[in-house]
Amino acid sequence: MKLCVIGAGYVGLVSGVCFADLGNDVICVDKNIEKINLLSKGKIPIYEPGLSELVLKNFRNKKLNFSTDLKKSIKNSDIIFICVGTPTKKGGSSANLSQIFNVAKEISTSINKFKIIVTKSTVPITTGDEIEKIISKKNNKNKFSVVSNPEFLREGEAIRDFIYPDRIIIGSNDKKSNRILNNLYNPLISKGAQYLHTSRSAAELIKYASNAFLATKITFINEIANLCEKTGINIEDISIGMGLDKRIGSRFLRAGPAYGGSCFPKDTKAITYTADKFKSNLSVIKSVIKSNKNRSKLLLNRVYEILKRKIKNKKITFLGVTFKANTDDMRDSSSLTMIPALSKKGAIIRYFDPTGFKKEFSKIKNVYNSNTIKKSLEGSDLVIIHTEWNDFKSINFKNLVKGKKFIIYDMRNIYSPKKIRDQGFKYYSVGR
Ligand SMILES: NC(=O)c1ccc[n+]([C@@H]2O[C@H](COP(=O)([O-])OP(=O)(O)OC[C@H]3O[C@@H](n4cnc5c(N)ncnc54)[C@H](O)[C@@H]3O)[C@@H](O)[C@H]2O)c1
C-alpha cells in the first residue's frame, strides 16, 4: 500500500520504517526541514535502538522516503497517518491539538481520491469528529474516512513493540476502512497481535485510559515504597509478592523517581481535563498527578537529607538524565526538576548520559556534561543513579575512582545494598 506518515518523530519514524519493512511504500513527511535533510542523508535525528539500521535498509530499498512536501505526499498515498505532537497546552492541562488541526486543514486541500486518514497521535475523545468536520468543509464525505489507531510503542523498545504489539486498536465508524487497515496490519496479526475494532471515540479513550492506568501503577508502588522506607520493609519483596498475582502483574511495579516522558504526564492531565468537560470526575487519576508531582520534591528532599542539608559547593553526579533508559527523550524527565533545584542551592553538577550532552541544562549554572562515567565520578560527593541504563548496572565504583568514598543514591535500585556498603560506600536506594 502507499502510505504517508505525517510527523517524523518517535512515533512517525518508527511506524513509517516498520510499515516500509513490511513491504509498503512509505513517505515520511515533516515540516522540520533540518530533520528531513538529516534523514535524507541516512542520519537519524533521535536515539532509538535498531532504528538507524532499519531506516537505512528501507531507504536504500526505496520503500521509505522523506519529504517536506505534505500536499504532494498526501496526493500520492492511499492511507495517511497523522503522527504529530499533542503536547499539553501552555499554562493548562488539556492537549494542544493545533498540530493535528493544521495537518487536517492541509489534508482537506489535497484529497484527489479516496483516502483513509488515521490518527496515531494520542488525541482526546471527539478529535476524530473534529478532523472529519475540517476535511468535509472541502470534500464530500465519501472521499475519505477518519480512523483512530492509537500507538502503544515504548521509546527504547519501539521497533519491537511496533512489530510485536500486544494489540492493534482500530477505531472506525465504517466497515471499509476497518477492512483495509486489517489488511495492512495482517502481517502483525498473523504473528499473534490481537486486533480490536471499536468506535472511533472508544479507540481514542483506550489510549488515554491505558496510559493513565500504567501511570497509576507506577505511582501506587512509589507510594508503597515511601511506606517501606518508614517501616524497614524491602519494596522489592512487595513488588515481587504483588506481581505474582496474575490479576496485578509484575510490570510497572518498580519503585523509582516520578514518572516522566512524553506521554504519561501530558496524557494523565489531558484525560482528566476531558472528563471534567463531560462533568465526570476522574478522582483517582487526579490523585496520581498530584502524587507524582510531589514525588520529585520528595526525592529531592531525600537528597538534601543525605547531604545533611549542606548543598552549597557539593559535587553531585547524575548517572543518566533521560526519563528512562534507551532513549534520548528528555521530555518531563524528573532530572529537569532535580538538577535546576540543586544548582539553585549551590551544588556543582556533573552528568553522564549515554545519549550525551543535553541542551536543557546548557543555561543552568554549574551543570556540566561528562563524556565518560569515570570523569563524571571524579571528585564527587554524591552520585545519583537516575536512569536504569545497562551502562550503570555493573560499575565497579571502588576501582573506577580510587580512594574516593562518595555517597551513592540509587534511585533505580540497581545495586545490592550489602555489596555496595561492603565496598565502603554509603548507599541509599528507594523503598529499602
Ligand atoms: N513518544 C512516544 O513514546 C509515544 C508513544 C505513543 C504515542 N505517542 C503519541 O504520538 C504523538 C507523536 O509523539 P512523538 O513523540 O512521536 O512526537 P515528536 O515530537 O517526536 O514528533 C512529532 C513530529 O511532528 C512534526 N510535525 C508537527 N507539525 C507538523 C506538520 N504540520 N507537518 C509535518 N510534520 C509536523 C514535528 O516537526 C515532529 O518532528 C503524540 O500524540 C504522542 O502522545 C507517543
PDB file of C-alpha atoms in Angstrom, residues 51-305:
ATOM      1  CA  LEU A  51      16.113   2.358  14.178  1.00  0.00           C
ATOM      2  CA  SER A  52      19.139   3.526  12.212  1.00  0.00           C
ATOM      3  CA  GLU A  53      19.773   0.127  10.589  1.00  0.00           C
ATOM      4  CA  LEU A  54      16.126  -0.348   9.648  1.00  0.00           C
ATOM      5  CA  VAL A  55      15.814   3.179   8.194  1.00  0.00           C
ATOM      6  CA  LEU A  56      18.967   2.743   6.095  1.00  0.00           C
ATOM      7  CA  LYS A  57      17.825  -0.646   4.793  1.00  0.00           C
ATOM      8  CA  ASN A  58      14.414   0.593   3.694  1.00  0.00           C
ATOM      9  CA  PHE A  59      15.703   3.924   2.421  1.00  0.00           C
ATOM     10  CA  ARG A  60      18.202   2.092   0.188  1.00  0.00           C
ATOM     11  CA  ASN A  61      15.465  -0.316  -0.983  1.00  0.00           C
ATOM     12  CA  LYS A  62      13.389   2.765  -1.875  1.00  0.00           C
ATOM     13  CA  LYS A  63      10.492   1.537   0.289  1.00  0.00           C
ATOM     14  CA  LEU A  64      10.971   4.529   2.611  1.00  0.00           C
ATOM     15  CA  ASN A  65      11.311   8.152   1.541  1.00  0.00           C
ATOM     16  CA  PHE A  66      11.383  11.538   3.217  1.00  0.00           C
ATOM     17  CA  SER A  67       9.852  14.824   2.209  1.00  0.00           C
ATOM     18  CA  THR A  68       8.717  18.228   3.403  1.00  0.00           C
ATOM     19  CA  ASP A  69       6.075  18.418   0.669  1.00  0.00           C
ATOM     20  CA  LEU A  70       2.910  17.490   2.526  1.00  0.00           C
ATOM     21  CA  LYS A  71       0.397  18.111  -0.261  1.00  0.00           C
ATOM     22  CA  LYS A  72       2.241  16.050  -2.878  1.00  0.00           C
ATOM     23  CA  SER A  73       2.869  13.227  -0.408  1.00  0.00           C
ATOM     24  CA  ILE A  74      -0.828  13.086   0.534  1.00  0.00           C
ATOM     25  CA  LYS A  75      -1.915  13.045  -3.094  1.00  0.00           C
ATOM     26  CA  ASN A  76       0.377  10.083  -3.827  1.00  0.00           C
ATOM     27  CA  SER A  77      -0.858   7.986  -0.885  1.00  0.00           C
ATOM     28  CA  ASP A  78      -3.873   5.818  -0.003  1.00  0.00           C
ATOM     29  CA  ILE A  79      -3.540   5.942   3.780  1.00  0.00           C
ATOM     30  CA  ILE A  80      -2.347   8.994   5.738  1.00  0.00           C
ATOM     31  CA  PHE A  81      -1.039   8.507   9.288  1.00  0.00           C
ATOM     32  CA  ILE A  82      -1.067  11.597  11.490  1.00  0.00           C
ATOM     33  CA  CYS A  83       1.816  11.278  13.970  1.00  0.00           C
ATOM     34  CA  VAL A  84       2.374  14.896  15.052  1.00  0.00           C
ATOM     35  CA  GLY A  85       2.760  16.042  18.646  1.00  0.00           C
ATOM     36  CA  THR A  86      -0.111  16.658  21.074  1.00  0.00           C
ATOM     37  CA  PRO A  87       1.687  18.386  23.973  1.00  0.00           C
ATOM     38  CA  THR A  88      -0.027  19.967  26.976  1.00  0.00           C
ATOM     39  CA  LYS A  89      -1.428  23.420  26.267  1.00  0.00           C
ATOM     40  CA  LYS A  90       0.805  26.135  27.738  1.00  0.00           C
ATOM     41  CA  GLY A  91      -0.481  27.111  31.175  1.00  0.00           C
ATOM     42  CA  GLY A  92      -3.245  24.499  31.085  1.00  0.00           C
ATOM     43  CA  SER A  93      -3.807  20.775  31.246  1.00  0.00           C
ATOM     44  CA  SER A  94      -5.661  19.988  28.022  1.00  0.00           C
ATOM     45  CA  ALA A  95      -3.942  18.637  24.902  1.00  0.00           C
ATOM     46  CA  ASN A  96      -2.825  21.271  22.412  1.00  0.00           C
ATOM     47  CA  LEU A  97      -4.309  19.999  19.166  1.00  0.00           C
ATOM     48  CA  SER A  98      -3.053  22.775  16.892  1.00  0.00           C
ATOM     49  CA  GLN A  99      -0.568  20.474  15.084  1.00  0.00           C
ATOM     50  CA  ILE A 100      -3.385  17.969  14.440  1.00  0.00           C
ATOM     51  CA  PHE A 101      -5.821  20.554  13.107  1.00  0.00           C
ATOM     52  CA  ASN A 102      -3.167  22.243  10.935  1.00  0.00           C
ATOM     53  CA  VAL A 103      -2.463  18.879   9.342  1.00  0.00           C
ATOM     54  CA  ALA A 104      -6.210  18.219   8.889  1.00  0.00           C
ATOM     55  CA  LYS A 105      -6.515  21.558   7.021  1.00  0.00           C
ATOM     56  CA  GLU A 106      -3.614  20.628   4.749  1.00  0.00           C
ATOM     57  CA  ILE A 107      -5.159  17.213   4.086  1.00  0.00           C
ATOM     58  CA  SER A 108      -8.501  18.827   3.235  1.00  0.00           C
ATOM     59  CA  THR A 109      -6.919  20.644   0.284  1.00  0.00           C
ATOM     60  CA  SER A 110      -5.051  17.608  -1.042  1.00  0.00           C
ATOM     61  CA  ILE A 111      -7.681  14.902  -1.465  1.00  0.00           C
ATOM     62  CA  ASN A 112      -7.646  13.680  -5.070  1.00  0.00           C
ATOM     63  CA  LYS A 113      -9.091  10.167  -4.493  1.00  0.00           C
ATOM     64  CA  PHE A 114     -10.430   8.081  -1.565  1.00  0.00           C
ATOM     65  CA  LYS A 115      -8.103   8.411   1.466  1.00  0.00           C
ATOM     66  CA  ILE A 116      -8.076   6.850   4.889  1.00  0.00           C
ATOM     67  CA  ILE A 117      -6.818   9.347   7.455  1.00  0.00           C
ATOM     68  CA  VAL A 118      -5.533   7.608  10.535  1.00  0.00           C
ATOM     69  CA  THR A 119      -4.712   9.374  13.791  1.00  0.00           C
ATOM     70  CA  LYS A 120      -1.821   7.656  15.525  1.00  0.00           C
ATOM     71  CA  SER A 121      -1.139  10.663  17.721  1.00  0.00           C
ATOM     72  CA  THR A 122      -2.752  10.478  21.155  1.00  0.00           C
ATOM     73  CA  VAL A 123      -5.863  12.650  20.908  1.00  0.00           C
ATOM     74  CA  PRO A 124      -8.852  13.271  23.201  1.00  0.00           C
ATOM     75  CA  ILE A 125     -12.307  11.850  22.557  1.00  0.00           C
ATOM     76  CA  THR A 126     -14.102  13.625  19.661  1.00  0.00           C
ATOM     77  CA  THR A 127     -10.864  14.756  17.958  1.00  0.00           C
ATOM     78  CA  GLY A 128     -11.638  12.341  15.107  1.00  0.00           C
ATOM     79  CA  ASP A 129     -15.029  14.065  14.721  1.00  0.00           C
ATOM     80  CA  GLU A 130     -13.292  17.458  14.573  1.00  0.00           C
ATOM     81  CA  ILE A 131     -10.836  16.233  11.931  1.00  0.00           C
ATOM     82  CA  GLU A 132     -13.766  14.880   9.911  1.00  0.00           C
ATOM     83  CA  LYS A 133     -15.515  18.267  10.134  1.00  0.00           C
ATOM     84  CA  ILE A 134     -12.425  20.143   8.931  1.00  0.00           C
ATOM     85  CA  ILE A 135     -11.877  17.833   5.963  1.00  0.00           C
ATOM     86  CA  SER A 136     -15.548  17.709   4.981  1.00  0.00           C
ATOM     87  CA  LYS A 137     -15.577  21.511   4.580  1.00  0.00           C
ATOM     88  CA  LYS A 138     -13.732  20.970   1.297  1.00  0.00           C
ATOM     89  CA  ASN A 139     -14.562  17.355   0.442  1.00  0.00           C
ATOM     90  CA  ASN A 140     -17.505  15.050   0.078  1.00  0.00           C
ATOM     91  CA  LYS A 141     -17.701  12.564   2.987  1.00  0.00           C
ATOM     92  CA  ASN A 142     -17.492   9.554   0.647  1.00  0.00           C
ATOM     93  CA  LYS A 143     -13.987  10.705  -0.417  1.00  0.00           C
ATOM     94  CA  PHE A 144     -12.349   9.976   2.938  1.00  0.00           C
ATOM     95  CA  SER A 145     -12.608   8.153   6.221  1.00  0.00           C
ATOM     96  CA  VAL A 146     -11.123   9.246   9.565  1.00  0.00           C
ATOM     97  CA  VAL A 147      -9.867   6.451  11.798  1.00  0.00           C
ATOM     98  CA  SER A 148      -8.249   6.334  15.247  1.00  0.00           C
ATOM     99  CA  ASN A 149      -5.353   3.905  15.585  1.00  0.00           C
ATOM    100  CA  PRO A 150      -3.575   4.836  18.821  1.00  0.00           C
ATOM    101  CA  GLU A 151       0.048   3.825  19.145  1.00  0.00           C
ATOM    102  CA  PHE A 152       1.294   1.936  22.201  1.00  0.00           C
ATOM    103  CA  LEU A 153       5.025   1.639  21.459  1.00  0.00           C
ATOM    104  CA  ARG A 154       7.503   2.439  24.206  1.00  0.00           C
ATOM    105  CA  GLU A 155      10.568   4.517  23.469  1.00  0.00           C
ATOM    106  CA  GLY A 156      13.661   2.353  23.816  1.00  0.00           C
ATOM    107  CA  GLU A 157      11.702  -0.730  22.697  1.00  0.00           C
ATOM    108  CA  ALA A 158       9.804   0.978  19.899  1.00  0.00           C
ATOM    109  CA  ILE A 159      10.631  -1.299  16.978  1.00  0.00           C
ATOM    110  CA  ARG A 160       9.961  -4.499  18.854  1.00  0.00           C
ATOM    111  CA  ASP A 161       6.729  -3.024  20.232  1.00  0.00           C
ATOM    112  CA  PHE A 162       5.599  -1.984  16.765  1.00  0.00           C
ATOM    113  CA  ILE A 163       6.319  -5.336  15.165  1.00  0.00           C
ATOM    114  CA  TYR A 164       5.051  -7.457  18.069  1.00  0.00           C
ATOM    115  CA  PRO A 165       2.304  -5.347  19.646  1.00  0.00           C
ATOM    116  CA  ASP A 166       0.017  -6.805  22.315  1.00  0.00           C
ATOM    117  CA  ARG A 167      -2.906  -5.291  20.452  1.00  0.00           C
ATOM    118  CA  ILE A 168      -3.833  -3.204  17.445  1.00  0.00           C
ATOM    119  CA  ILE A 169      -6.792  -0.923  18.082  1.00  0.00           C
ATOM    120  CA  ILE A 170      -8.732   0.387  15.127  1.00  0.00           C
ATOM    121  CA  GLY A 171     -11.464   2.870  15.901  1.00  0.00           C
ATOM    122  CA  SER A 172     -13.523   3.463  12.797  1.00  0.00           C
ATOM    123  CA  ASN A 173     -17.167   4.150  12.193  1.00  0.00           C
ATOM    124  CA  ASP A 174     -17.210   2.427   8.791  1.00  0.00           C
ATOM    125  CA  LYS A 175     -16.537  -1.112   7.588  1.00  0.00           C
ATOM    126  CA  LYS A 176     -14.434  -0.248   4.536  1.00  0.00           C
ATOM    127  CA  SER A 177     -11.579   1.451   6.414  1.00  0.00           C
ATOM    128  CA  ASN A 178     -11.611  -1.300   9.044  1.00  0.00           C
ATOM    129  CA  ARG A 179     -11.185  -3.921   6.300  1.00  0.00           C
ATOM    130  CA  ILE A 180      -8.305  -2.023   4.651  1.00  0.00           C
ATOM    131  CA  LEU A 181      -6.479  -1.446   7.935  1.00  0.00           C
ATOM    132  CA  ASN A 182      -6.973  -5.042   8.991  1.00  0.00           C
ATOM    133  CA  ASN A 183      -5.310  -5.971   5.728  1.00  0.00           C
ATOM    134  CA  LEU A 184      -2.430  -3.512   6.301  1.00  0.00           C
ATOM    135  CA  TYR A 185      -1.793  -4.948   9.766  1.00  0.00           C
ATOM    136  CA  ASN A 186      -2.267  -8.542   8.670  1.00  0.00           C
ATOM    137  CA  PRO A 187       1.471  -9.427   8.872  1.00  0.00           C
ATOM    138  CA  LEU A 188       1.423  -8.441  12.569  1.00  0.00           C
ATOM    139  CA  ILE A 189      -1.932 -10.085  13.279  1.00  0.00           C
ATOM    140  CA  SER A 190      -0.689 -13.341  11.791  1.00  0.00           C
ATOM    141  CA  LYS A 191       2.270 -13.192  14.222  1.00  0.00           C
ATOM    142  CA  GLY A 192      -0.118 -13.082  17.175  1.00  0.00           C
ATOM    143  CA  ALA A 193      -1.147  -9.438  17.691  1.00  0.00           C
ATOM    144  CA  GLN A 194      -4.742  -9.044  18.866  1.00  0.00           C
ATOM    145  CA  TYR A 195      -6.860  -6.876  16.569  1.00  0.00           C
ATOM    146  CA  LEU A 196      -9.721  -4.950  18.110  1.00  0.00           C
ATOM    147  CA  HIS A 197     -12.197  -2.895  16.120  1.00  0.00           C
ATOM    148  CA  THR A 198     -14.095  -0.266  18.116  1.00  0.00           C
ATOM    149  CA  SER A 199     -15.877   3.009  17.568  1.00  0.00           C
ATOM    150  CA  ARG A 200     -13.540   5.930  16.824  1.00  0.00           C
ATOM    151  CA  SER A 201     -14.086   7.602  20.200  1.00  0.00           C
ATOM    152  CA  ALA A 202     -13.571   4.322  22.085  1.00  0.00           C
ATOM    153  CA  ALA A 203     -10.160   3.901  20.427  1.00  0.00           C
ATOM    154  CA  GLU A 204      -9.240   7.451  21.427  1.00  0.00           C
ATOM    155  CA  LEU A 205     -10.212   6.727  25.028  1.00  0.00           C
ATOM    156  CA  ILE A 206      -8.496   3.306  25.176  1.00  0.00           C
ATOM    157  CA  LYS A 207      -5.135   5.045  24.683  1.00  0.00           C
ATOM    158  CA  TYR A 208      -5.661   7.613  27.460  1.00  0.00           C
ATOM    159  CA  ALA A 209      -7.177   5.091  29.861  1.00  0.00           C
ATOM    160  CA  SER A 210      -4.236   2.709  29.270  1.00  0.00           C
ATOM    161  CA  ASN A 211      -1.610   5.371  29.928  1.00  0.00           C
ATOM    162  CA  ALA A 212      -3.454   6.658  32.981  1.00  0.00           C
ATOM    163  CA  PHE A 213      -3.656   3.115  34.350  1.00  0.00           C
ATOM    164  CA  LEU A 214       0.089   2.495  33.865  1.00  0.00           C
ATOM    165  CA  ALA A 215       0.891   5.849  35.475  1.00  0.00           C
ATOM    166  CA  THR A 216      -1.350   4.838  38.380  1.00  0.00           C
ATOM    167  CA  LYS A 217       0.544   1.566  38.818  1.00  0.00           C
ATOM    168  CA  ILE A 218       3.892   3.394  38.995  1.00  0.00           C
ATOM    169  CA  THR A 219       2.554   5.994  41.396  1.00  0.00           C
ATOM    170  CA  PHE A 220       0.975   3.318  43.564  1.00  0.00           C
ATOM    171  CA  ILE A 221       4.223   1.397  44.016  1.00  0.00           C
ATOM    172  CA  ASN A 222       6.138   4.642  44.598  1.00  0.00           C
ATOM    173  CA  GLU A 223       3.833   5.475  47.498  1.00  0.00           C
ATOM    174  CA  ILE A 224       4.160   1.933  48.885  1.00  0.00           C
ATOM    175  CA  ALA A 225       7.950   2.444  48.665  1.00  0.00           C
ATOM    176  CA  ASN A 226       7.575   5.513  50.888  1.00  0.00           C
ATOM    177  CA  LEU A 227       5.797   3.342  53.447  1.00  0.00           C
ATOM    178  CA  CYS A 228       8.561   0.722  53.152  1.00  0.00           C
ATOM    179  CA  GLU A 229      11.183   3.352  53.927  1.00  0.00           C
ATOM    180  CA  LYS A 230       9.332   4.270  57.117  1.00  0.00           C
ATOM    181  CA  THR A 231       8.873   0.657  58.227  1.00  0.00           C
ATOM    182  CA  GLY A 232      12.133  -1.007  57.209  1.00  0.00           C
ATOM    183  CA  ILE A 233      10.451  -3.272  54.671  1.00  0.00           C
ATOM    184  CA  ASN A 234      12.090  -4.037  51.325  1.00  0.00           C
ATOM    185  CA  ILE A 235       9.940  -2.733  48.430  1.00  0.00           C
ATOM    186  CA  GLU A 236      11.430  -5.361  46.113  1.00  0.00           C
ATOM    187  CA  ASP A 237       9.712  -8.076  48.180  1.00  0.00           C
ATOM    188  CA  ILE A 238       6.417  -6.213  47.865  1.00  0.00           C
ATOM    189  CA  SER A 239       6.755  -5.751  44.089  1.00  0.00           C
ATOM    190  CA  ILE A 240       7.556  -9.420  43.583  1.00  0.00           C
ATOM    191  CA  GLY A 241       4.881 -10.577  46.009  1.00  0.00           C
ATOM    192  CA  MET A 242       2.209  -8.429  44.384  1.00  0.00           C
ATOM    193  CA  GLY A 243       3.358  -9.117  40.841  1.00  0.00           C
ATOM    194  CA  LEU A 244       2.963 -12.863  41.261  1.00  0.00           C
ATOM    195  CA  ASP A 245      -0.795 -12.283  41.363  1.00  0.00           C
ATOM    196  CA  LYS A 246      -1.829 -12.595  37.725  1.00  0.00           C
ATOM    197  CA  ARG A 247      -4.610 -10.073  38.249  1.00  0.00           C
ATOM    198  CA  ILE A 248      -1.961  -7.488  39.164  1.00  0.00           C
ATOM    199  CA  GLY A 249       1.071  -8.490  37.066  1.00  0.00           C
ATOM    200  CA  SER A 250       4.685  -7.599  37.813  1.00  0.00           C
ATOM    201  CA  ARG A 251       5.283  -4.892  35.211  1.00  0.00           C
ATOM    202  CA  PHE A 252       5.221  -1.185  36.095  1.00  0.00           C
ATOM    203  CA  LEU A 253       5.612  -2.123  39.755  1.00  0.00           C
ATOM    204  CA  ARG A 254       9.192  -0.911  40.225  1.00  0.00           C
ATOM    205  CA  ALA A 255       9.634   1.987  42.589  1.00  0.00           C
ATOM    206  CA  GLY A 256      11.788   4.882  41.428  1.00  0.00           C
ATOM    207  CA  PRO A 257      11.668   8.579  40.570  1.00  0.00           C
ATOM    208  CA  ALA A 258       8.491  10.334  39.445  1.00  0.00           C
ATOM    209  CA  TYR A 259       7.206   9.025  36.115  1.00  0.00           C
ATOM    210  CA  GLY A 260       8.134  11.264  33.201  1.00  0.00           C
ATOM    211  CA  GLY A 261       8.484  11.109  29.450  1.00  0.00           C
ATOM    212  CA  SER A 262       6.483  12.488  26.591  1.00  0.00           C
ATOM    213  CA  CYS A 263       3.287  10.563  27.366  1.00  0.00           C
ATOM    214  CA  PHE A 264       2.243   9.817  30.966  1.00  0.00           C
ATOM    215  CA  PRO A 265       2.446  13.365  32.370  1.00  0.00           C
ATOM    216  CA  LYS A 266       0.601  15.004  29.478  1.00  0.00           C
ATOM    217  CA  ASP A 267      -1.901  12.183  28.936  1.00  0.00           C
ATOM    218  CA  THR A 268      -2.953  11.937  32.594  1.00  0.00           C
ATOM    219  CA  LYS A 269      -3.598  15.687  32.589  1.00  0.00           C
ATOM    220  CA  ALA A 270      -5.462  15.601  29.284  1.00  0.00           C
ATOM    221  CA  ILE A 271      -7.794  12.752  30.272  1.00  0.00           C
ATOM    222  CA  THR A 272      -8.828  14.495  33.499  1.00  0.00           C
ATOM    223  CA  TYR A 273      -9.444  17.687  31.530  1.00  0.00           C
ATOM    224  CA  THR A 274     -11.631  15.820  29.039  1.00  0.00           C
ATOM    225  CA  ALA A 275     -13.526  14.078  31.825  1.00  0.00           C
ATOM    226  CA  ASP A 276     -14.155  17.406  33.588  1.00  0.00           C
ATOM    227  CA  LYS A 277     -15.518  18.756  30.312  1.00  0.00           C
ATOM    228  CA  PHE A 278     -18.018  15.888  30.287  1.00  0.00           C
ATOM    229  CA  LYS A 279     -18.732  16.503  34.014  1.00  0.00           C
ATOM    230  CA  SER A 280     -17.157  13.216  35.051  1.00  0.00           C
ATOM    231  CA  ASN A 281     -14.641  13.291  37.898  1.00  0.00           C
ATOM    232  CA  LEU A 282     -11.569  11.075  37.397  1.00  0.00           C
ATOM    233  CA  SER A 283     -10.510  11.495  41.010  1.00  0.00           C
ATOM    234  CA  VAL A 284      -8.081   8.552  41.018  1.00  0.00           C
ATOM    235  CA  ILE A 285      -6.093   9.971  38.108  1.00  0.00           C
ATOM    236  CA  LYS A 286      -6.152  13.448  39.653  1.00  0.00           C
ATOM    237  CA  SER A 287      -4.572  11.975  42.799  1.00  0.00           C
ATOM    238  CA  VAL A 288      -1.965  10.216  40.684  1.00  0.00           C
ATOM    239  CA  ILE A 289      -0.964  13.502  39.035  1.00  0.00           C
ATOM    240  CA  LYS A 290      -0.662  15.178  42.430  1.00  0.00           C
ATOM    241  CA  SER A 291       1.303  12.321  43.966  1.00  0.00           C
ATOM    242  CA  ASN A 292       3.697  12.198  41.023  1.00  0.00           C
ATOM    243  CA  LYS A 293       4.302  15.937  41.225  1.00  0.00           C
ATOM    244  CA  ASN A 294       5.142  15.547  44.912  1.00  0.00           C
ATOM    245  CA  ARG A 295       7.474  12.658  44.170  1.00  0.00           C
ATOM    246  CA  SER A 296      10.194  14.803  42.581  1.00  0.00           C
ATOM    247  CA  LYS A 297      10.048  17.104  45.615  1.00  0.00           C
ATOM    248  CA  LEU A 298      10.145  14.126  47.960  1.00  0.00           C
ATOM    249  CA  LEU A 299      13.226  12.585  46.328  1.00  0.00           C
ATOM    250  CA  LEU A 300      14.876  15.997  46.193  1.00  0.00           C
ATOM    251  CA  ASN A 301      14.255  16.389  49.905  1.00  0.00           C
ATOM    252  CA  ARG A 302      15.843  12.984  50.411  1.00  0.00           C
ATOM    253  CA  VAL A 303      18.936  14.260  48.577  1.00  0.00           C
ATOM    254  CA  TYR A 304      19.044  17.263  50.949  1.00  0.00           C
ATOM    255  CA  GLU A 305      18.778  14.927  53.938  1.00  0.00           C
TER     256      GLU A 305
END
